[in-house]
Each structure stands twice: as structure tokens, then as C-alpha cells.
GROMACS .gro file of C-alpha atoms in nm:
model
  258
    1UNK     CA    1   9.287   8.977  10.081
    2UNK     CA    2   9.012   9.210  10.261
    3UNK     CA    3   8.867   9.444  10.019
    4UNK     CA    4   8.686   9.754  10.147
    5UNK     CA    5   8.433   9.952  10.042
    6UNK     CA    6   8.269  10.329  10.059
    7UNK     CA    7   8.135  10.535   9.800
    8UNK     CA    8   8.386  10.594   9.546
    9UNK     CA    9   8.659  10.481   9.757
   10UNK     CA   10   8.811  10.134   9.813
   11UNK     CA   11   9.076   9.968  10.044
   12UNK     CA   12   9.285   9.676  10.011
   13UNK     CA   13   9.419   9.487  10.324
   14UNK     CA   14   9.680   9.216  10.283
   15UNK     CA   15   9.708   9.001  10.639
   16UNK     CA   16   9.642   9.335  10.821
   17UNK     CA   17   9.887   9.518  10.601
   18UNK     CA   18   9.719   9.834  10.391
   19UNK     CA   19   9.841   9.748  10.036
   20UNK     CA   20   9.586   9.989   9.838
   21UNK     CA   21   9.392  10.346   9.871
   22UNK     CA   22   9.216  10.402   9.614
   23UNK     CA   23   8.978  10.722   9.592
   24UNK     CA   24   8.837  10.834   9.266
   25UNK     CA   25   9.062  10.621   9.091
   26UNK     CA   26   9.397  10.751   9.255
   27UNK     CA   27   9.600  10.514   9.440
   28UNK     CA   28   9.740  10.671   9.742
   29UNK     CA   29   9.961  10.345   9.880
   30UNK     CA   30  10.302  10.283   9.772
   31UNK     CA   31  10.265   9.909   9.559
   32UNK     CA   32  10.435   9.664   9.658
   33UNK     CA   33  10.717   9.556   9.389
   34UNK     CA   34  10.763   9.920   9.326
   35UNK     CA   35  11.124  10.086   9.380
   36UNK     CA   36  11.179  10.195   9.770
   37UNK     CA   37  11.040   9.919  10.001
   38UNK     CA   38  10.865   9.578   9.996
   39UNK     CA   39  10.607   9.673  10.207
   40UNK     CA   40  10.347   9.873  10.209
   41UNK     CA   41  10.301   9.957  10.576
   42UNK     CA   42  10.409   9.793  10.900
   43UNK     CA   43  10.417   9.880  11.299
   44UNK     CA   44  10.722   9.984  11.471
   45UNK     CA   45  10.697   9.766  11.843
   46UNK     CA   46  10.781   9.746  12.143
   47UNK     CA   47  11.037   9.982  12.005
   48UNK     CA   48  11.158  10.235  11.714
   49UNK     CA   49  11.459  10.212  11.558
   50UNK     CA   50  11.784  10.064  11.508
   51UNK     CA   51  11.987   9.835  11.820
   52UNK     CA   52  12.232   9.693  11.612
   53UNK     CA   53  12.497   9.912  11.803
   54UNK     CA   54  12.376   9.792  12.114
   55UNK     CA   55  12.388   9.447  12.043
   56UNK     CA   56  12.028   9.425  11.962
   57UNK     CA   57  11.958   9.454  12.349
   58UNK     CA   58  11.736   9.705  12.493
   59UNK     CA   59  11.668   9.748  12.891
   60UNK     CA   60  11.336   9.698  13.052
   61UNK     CA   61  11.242   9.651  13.412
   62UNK     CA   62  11.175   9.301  13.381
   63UNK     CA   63  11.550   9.199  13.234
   64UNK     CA   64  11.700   9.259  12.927
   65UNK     CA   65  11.508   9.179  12.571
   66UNK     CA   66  11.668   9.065  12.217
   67UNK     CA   67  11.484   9.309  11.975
   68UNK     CA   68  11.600   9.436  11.631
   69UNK     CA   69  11.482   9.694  11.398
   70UNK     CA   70  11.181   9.893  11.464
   71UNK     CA   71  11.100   9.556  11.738
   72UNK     CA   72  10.929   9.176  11.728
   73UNK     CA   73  10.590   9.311  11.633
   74UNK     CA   74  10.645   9.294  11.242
   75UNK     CA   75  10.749   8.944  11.308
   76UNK     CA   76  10.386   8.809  11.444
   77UNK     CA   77  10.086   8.696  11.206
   78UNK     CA   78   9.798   8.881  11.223
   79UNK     CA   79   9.466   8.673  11.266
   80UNK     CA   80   9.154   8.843  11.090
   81UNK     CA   81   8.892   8.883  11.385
   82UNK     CA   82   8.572   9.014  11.179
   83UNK     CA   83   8.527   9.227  10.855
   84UNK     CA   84   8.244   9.334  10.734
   85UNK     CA   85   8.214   9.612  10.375
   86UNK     CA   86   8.391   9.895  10.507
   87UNK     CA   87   8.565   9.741  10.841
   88UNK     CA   88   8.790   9.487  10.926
   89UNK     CA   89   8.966   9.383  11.248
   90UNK     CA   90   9.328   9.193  11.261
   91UNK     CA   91   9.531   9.085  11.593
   92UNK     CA   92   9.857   8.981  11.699
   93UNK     CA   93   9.910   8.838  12.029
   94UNK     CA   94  10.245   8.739  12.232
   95UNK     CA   95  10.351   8.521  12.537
   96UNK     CA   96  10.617   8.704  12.780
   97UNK     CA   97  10.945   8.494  12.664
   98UNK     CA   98  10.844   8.335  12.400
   99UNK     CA   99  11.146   8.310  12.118
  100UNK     CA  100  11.019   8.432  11.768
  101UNK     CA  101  11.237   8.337  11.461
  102UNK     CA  102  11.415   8.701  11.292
  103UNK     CA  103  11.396   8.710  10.950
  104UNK     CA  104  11.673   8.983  10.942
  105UNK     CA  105  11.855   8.665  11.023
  106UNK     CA  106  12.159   8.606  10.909
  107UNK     CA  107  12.182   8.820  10.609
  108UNK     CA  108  12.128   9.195  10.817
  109UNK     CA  109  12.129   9.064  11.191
  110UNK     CA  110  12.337   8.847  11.417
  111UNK     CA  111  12.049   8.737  11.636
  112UNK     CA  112  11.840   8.429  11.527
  113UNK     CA  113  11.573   8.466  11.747
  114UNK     CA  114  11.373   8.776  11.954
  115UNK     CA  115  11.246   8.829  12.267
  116UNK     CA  116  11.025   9.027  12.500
  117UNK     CA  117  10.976   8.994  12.842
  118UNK     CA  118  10.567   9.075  12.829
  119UNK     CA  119  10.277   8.949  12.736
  120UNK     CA  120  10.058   9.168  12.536
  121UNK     CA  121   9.762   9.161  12.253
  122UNK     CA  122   9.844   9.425  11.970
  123UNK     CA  123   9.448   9.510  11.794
  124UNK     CA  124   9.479   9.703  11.398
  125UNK     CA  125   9.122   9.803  11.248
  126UNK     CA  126   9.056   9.991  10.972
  127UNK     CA  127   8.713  10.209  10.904
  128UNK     CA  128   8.647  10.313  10.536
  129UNK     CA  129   8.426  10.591  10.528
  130UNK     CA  130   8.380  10.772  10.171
  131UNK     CA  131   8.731  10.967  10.137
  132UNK     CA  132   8.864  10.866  10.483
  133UNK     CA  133   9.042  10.559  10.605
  134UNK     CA  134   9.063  10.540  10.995
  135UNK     CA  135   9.364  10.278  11.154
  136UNK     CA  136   9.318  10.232  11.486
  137UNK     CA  137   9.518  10.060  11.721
  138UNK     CA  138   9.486   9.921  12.057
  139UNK     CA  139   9.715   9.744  12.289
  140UNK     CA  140   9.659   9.529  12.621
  141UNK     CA  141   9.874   9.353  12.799
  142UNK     CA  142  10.076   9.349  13.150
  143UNK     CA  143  10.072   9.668  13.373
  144UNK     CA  144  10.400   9.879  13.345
  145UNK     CA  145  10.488   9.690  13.012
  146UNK     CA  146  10.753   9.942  12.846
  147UNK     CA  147  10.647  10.031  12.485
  148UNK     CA  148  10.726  10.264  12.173
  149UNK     CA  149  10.478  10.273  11.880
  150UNK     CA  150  10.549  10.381  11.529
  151UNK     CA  151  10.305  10.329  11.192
  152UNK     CA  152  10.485  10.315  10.885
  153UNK     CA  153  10.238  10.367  10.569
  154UNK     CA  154  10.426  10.417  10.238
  155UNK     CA  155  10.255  10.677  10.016
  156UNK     CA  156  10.311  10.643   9.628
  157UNK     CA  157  10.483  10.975   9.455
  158UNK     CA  158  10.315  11.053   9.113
  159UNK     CA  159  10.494  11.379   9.082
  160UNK     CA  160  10.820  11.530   9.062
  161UNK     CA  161  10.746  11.851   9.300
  162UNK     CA  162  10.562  11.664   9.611
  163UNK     CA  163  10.557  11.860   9.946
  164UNK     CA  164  10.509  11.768  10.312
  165UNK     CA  165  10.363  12.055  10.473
  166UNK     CA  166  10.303  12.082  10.860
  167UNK     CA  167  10.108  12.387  11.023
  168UNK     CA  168  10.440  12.568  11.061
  169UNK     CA  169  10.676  12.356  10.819
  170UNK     CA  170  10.751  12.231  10.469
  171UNK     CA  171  10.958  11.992  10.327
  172UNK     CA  172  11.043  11.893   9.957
  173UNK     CA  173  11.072  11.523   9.905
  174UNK     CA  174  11.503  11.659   9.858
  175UNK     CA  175  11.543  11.740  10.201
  176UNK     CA  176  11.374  11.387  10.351
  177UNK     CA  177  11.595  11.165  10.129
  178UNK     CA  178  11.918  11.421  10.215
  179UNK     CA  179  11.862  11.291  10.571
  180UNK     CA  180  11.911  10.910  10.477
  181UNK     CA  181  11.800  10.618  10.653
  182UNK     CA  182  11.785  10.846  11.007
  183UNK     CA  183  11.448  10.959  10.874
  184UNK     CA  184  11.356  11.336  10.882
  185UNK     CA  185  11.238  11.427  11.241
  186UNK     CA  186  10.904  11.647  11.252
  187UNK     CA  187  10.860  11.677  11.649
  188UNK     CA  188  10.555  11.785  11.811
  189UNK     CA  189  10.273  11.756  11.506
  190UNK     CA  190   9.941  11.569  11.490
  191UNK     CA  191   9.888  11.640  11.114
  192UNK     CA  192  10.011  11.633  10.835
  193UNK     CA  193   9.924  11.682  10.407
  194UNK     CA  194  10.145  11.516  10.121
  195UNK     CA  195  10.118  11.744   9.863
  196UNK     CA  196  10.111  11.560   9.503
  197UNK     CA  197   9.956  11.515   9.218
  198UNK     CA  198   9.594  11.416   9.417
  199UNK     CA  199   9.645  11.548   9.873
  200UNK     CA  200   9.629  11.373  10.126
  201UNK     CA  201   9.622  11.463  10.505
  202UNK     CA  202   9.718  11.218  10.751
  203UNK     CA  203   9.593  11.305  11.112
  204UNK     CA  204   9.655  11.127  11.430
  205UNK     CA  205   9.545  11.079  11.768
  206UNK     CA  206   9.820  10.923  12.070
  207UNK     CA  207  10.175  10.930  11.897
  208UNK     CA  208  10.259  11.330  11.906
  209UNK     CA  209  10.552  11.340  11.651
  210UNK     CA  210  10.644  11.207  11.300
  211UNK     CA  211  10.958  11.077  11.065
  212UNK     CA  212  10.956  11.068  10.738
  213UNK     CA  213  11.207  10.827  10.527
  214UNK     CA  214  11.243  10.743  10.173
  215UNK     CA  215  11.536  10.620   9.958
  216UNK     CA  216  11.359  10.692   9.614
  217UNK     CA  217  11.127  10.931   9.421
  218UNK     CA  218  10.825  10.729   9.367
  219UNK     CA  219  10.737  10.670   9.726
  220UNK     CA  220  10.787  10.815  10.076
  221UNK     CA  221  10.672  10.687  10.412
  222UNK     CA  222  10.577  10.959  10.683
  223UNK     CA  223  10.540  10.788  11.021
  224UNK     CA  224  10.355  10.854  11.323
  225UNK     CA  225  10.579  10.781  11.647
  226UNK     CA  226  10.564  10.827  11.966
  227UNK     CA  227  10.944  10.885  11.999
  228UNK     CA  228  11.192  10.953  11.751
  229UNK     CA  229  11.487  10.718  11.848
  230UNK     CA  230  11.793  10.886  11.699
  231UNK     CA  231  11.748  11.140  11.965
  232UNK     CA  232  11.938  10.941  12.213
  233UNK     CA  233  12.218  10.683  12.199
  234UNK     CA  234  12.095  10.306  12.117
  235UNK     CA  235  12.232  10.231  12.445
  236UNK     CA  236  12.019  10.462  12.581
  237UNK     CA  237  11.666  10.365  12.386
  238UNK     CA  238  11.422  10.256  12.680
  239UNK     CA  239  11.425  10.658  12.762
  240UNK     CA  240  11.187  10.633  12.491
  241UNK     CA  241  10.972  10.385  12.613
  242UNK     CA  242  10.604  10.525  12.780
  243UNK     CA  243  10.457  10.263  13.006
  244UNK     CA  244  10.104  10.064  13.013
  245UNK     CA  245   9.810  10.070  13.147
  246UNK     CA  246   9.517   9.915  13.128
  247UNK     CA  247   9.520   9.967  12.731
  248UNK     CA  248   9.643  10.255  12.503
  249UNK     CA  249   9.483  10.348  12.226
  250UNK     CA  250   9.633  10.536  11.934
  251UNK     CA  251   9.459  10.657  11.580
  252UNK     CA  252   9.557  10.744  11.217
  253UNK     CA  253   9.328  10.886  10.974
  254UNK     CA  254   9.437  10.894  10.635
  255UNK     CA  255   9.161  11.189  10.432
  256UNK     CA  256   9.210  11.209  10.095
  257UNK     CA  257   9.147  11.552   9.935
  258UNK     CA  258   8.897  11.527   9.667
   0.00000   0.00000   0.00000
């Protein structure tokens, strides 16, 4: 476990994965164990979204890859690279081919293994700063690699009357779970505030959209993506996909208001 520090604020980091929030004594991260979802946040790549339909097979210019859920990303160890009191740096890295084991496998997937047909390095920091928590992330790899990218942070519910409220839009925690497991599309934002019992504004840099998903009252998990996948057909999911270049770089700042 990575603990972070600044001010009155603290950060807990589990293998790369945020597991705690914690300003002023109010814990912003959904806790693991809790009702809703094991985790406490995850990445959604190469890809977003479901492929059972398409027999967990998604096109890309160099073949055809074996990807389920949300893609092979969530599958990989990350390996601390440095920490130090308020930052810490993880990294997963992948070999073009290479078969990794899915543990979706057997019980919710037909497909043993997954593959991708590039090689890339996938980089998560975090950067505690008083009331702020900065996630970066940064990916390298082969030229014209095919990608999607999705963060999914679970934020705890202490109240009965939470709000998501966009510049132009706002949702009651009723209308996300009405949607079900498609998750609630908000297209074209950068920012966004849970409204609870303590706010919190989540503000992002490279994706361009959000979903927001949640199966229970005590937690909901609003997503920055860079393409919402259940606007095409699975068949059709690399019309989704943006391509490399020498690195991308996206950003999520998590402020709580205190």
C-alpha cells in the first residue's frame, strides 16, 4: 500500500489502484467490500465496453485481437516505479501477442486467454496536492496502435439526494441506475461535480466525454472516456478507436470542495 500525503488530505493506492480519498476526514472513494463493485477504480484499454456479442473480437489493422470487457489492460500488474509523500508512479507494460490469462474466465467469458496485436507501456501517477488529487496517464507504444481509454473511479454515496451536475445538465443518482449496466452517456464535457453530503469536482484533460454507472445507492462511478461504446454496434467498436503517436497523454483531477 502507497499512502499519500498533503495537508489535511491523504491518499491510499493499492497496486496502482486508488482505494481511499480522504480530505478533512471525508472519504470520497467507494471501499472496497462495500455493496456495488469490488473495485475501487480501474482503466478501460485498448477498448470500452462490452464484445461478448461479437465474439470477444474486435478489428485492428494489424489482424484481429481477443479482448473482453472494457480490454486486457485491467488484466496486467502494475510495477511501482518511484513514490515519494505526495507522488507515486505505477506501470504496466505489454508485448504485441503475448497471451494473458482472463479472469472473466469461465464463469462470465468463453475466452481463456487475451490478446493484442501491439506493444505498448501504459504510465498511472498520482499528485496529492492539499484538496486535489491529479491521475495522470501516459501511453507509448507502436505508431498507429488503435486505442480507447476509459478511467473508472467509484465515488462513495453518503446521502440519499446526490446530484451529478454538468455546466448544462443534472442528473439524480435515479436516472443513472434507470439506465442499467449501459451506463448514462454525458457527451461532450470536461467537468464534472458529485453533489453529496461533502462535493467533489472531477475535471479532465484528453478523454472529452463521460458515463456514469452504478447498480446501488451507496456508490456510483462517473467515467472519463474517450468514446462511449454503446453508440455503435459491438461489431462495429474499432470506429471508436483514436490512433497513436508518439505518446498520448490524458489527465483527471479529482478537487474536493472544502
Amino acid at each position: 500500500m502507497v499512502e499519500l500525503k498533503s495537508g489535511n488530505s491523504k491518499v491510499g493506492i493499492d497496486q496502482g489502484e486508488l482505494v481511499s480519498f480522504v480530505v478533512e476526514g471525508h472519504e470520497y472513494i467507494h471501499q472496497k467490500g462495500s455493496p456495488g463493485w469490488r473495485s475501487s477504480d480501474t482503466e478501460m484499454f485498448p477498448i470500452i465496453g462490452p464484445v461478448d456479442q461479437a465474439g470477444f473480437r474486435v478489428n485492428v489493422p494489424n489482424g484481429e485481437a481477443i479482448q473482453d470487457q472494457h480490454g486486457l489492460l485491467r488484466e496486467l500488474e502494475y510495477v511501482l516505479l518511484e513514490s515519494t509523500e505526495s507522488t507515486a508512479q505505477f506501470q504496466k507494460e505489454y508485448k504485441a501477442g503475448t497471451s494473458i490469462k482472463n479472469s472473466k474466465f469461465p464463469e462470465k467469458s468463453d475466452k481463456q486467454w487475451l490478446t493484442w496485436p501491439y506493444s505498448f507501456i501504459f504510465q498511472k501517477s498520482f499528485e496529492l496536492k492539499d484538496n486535489r488529487l491529479t491521475i495522470s496517464f501516459k501511453i507509448t507504444g507502436e505508431r498507429d496502435m488503435p486505442f480507447m481509454l476509459g478511467y473508472h473511479p467509484a465515488f462513495k454515496i453518503h446521502t440519499n439526494d446526490s446530484r451529478i451536475i454538468t455546466d448544462d445538465k443534472d442528473f439524480s443518482l435515479d436516472e443513472v441506475l434507470a439506465v442499467g449496466s449501459r451506463a448514462l452517456q454525458v457527451a461532450d464535457c470536461t467537468s464534472i461535480v458529485l453533489k453529496d453530503k461533502k462535493e467533489i469536482q472531477i475535471d479532465t484533460e484528453g478523454f472529452g466525454h463521460f458515463m456514469c454507472w452504478t447498480e446501488v445507492r451507496n456508490m456510483v462511478c462517473i467515467e472519463p472516456i474517450s468514446f462511449y461504446p454503446y453508440s455503435v454496434e459491438q461489431q462495429n467498436l474499432h470506429e471508436g478507436f483514436q490512433l497513436l503517436e508518439d505518446e498520448a497523454n490524458f489527465e483527471v483531477t479529482l478537487t474536493a470542495k472544502i
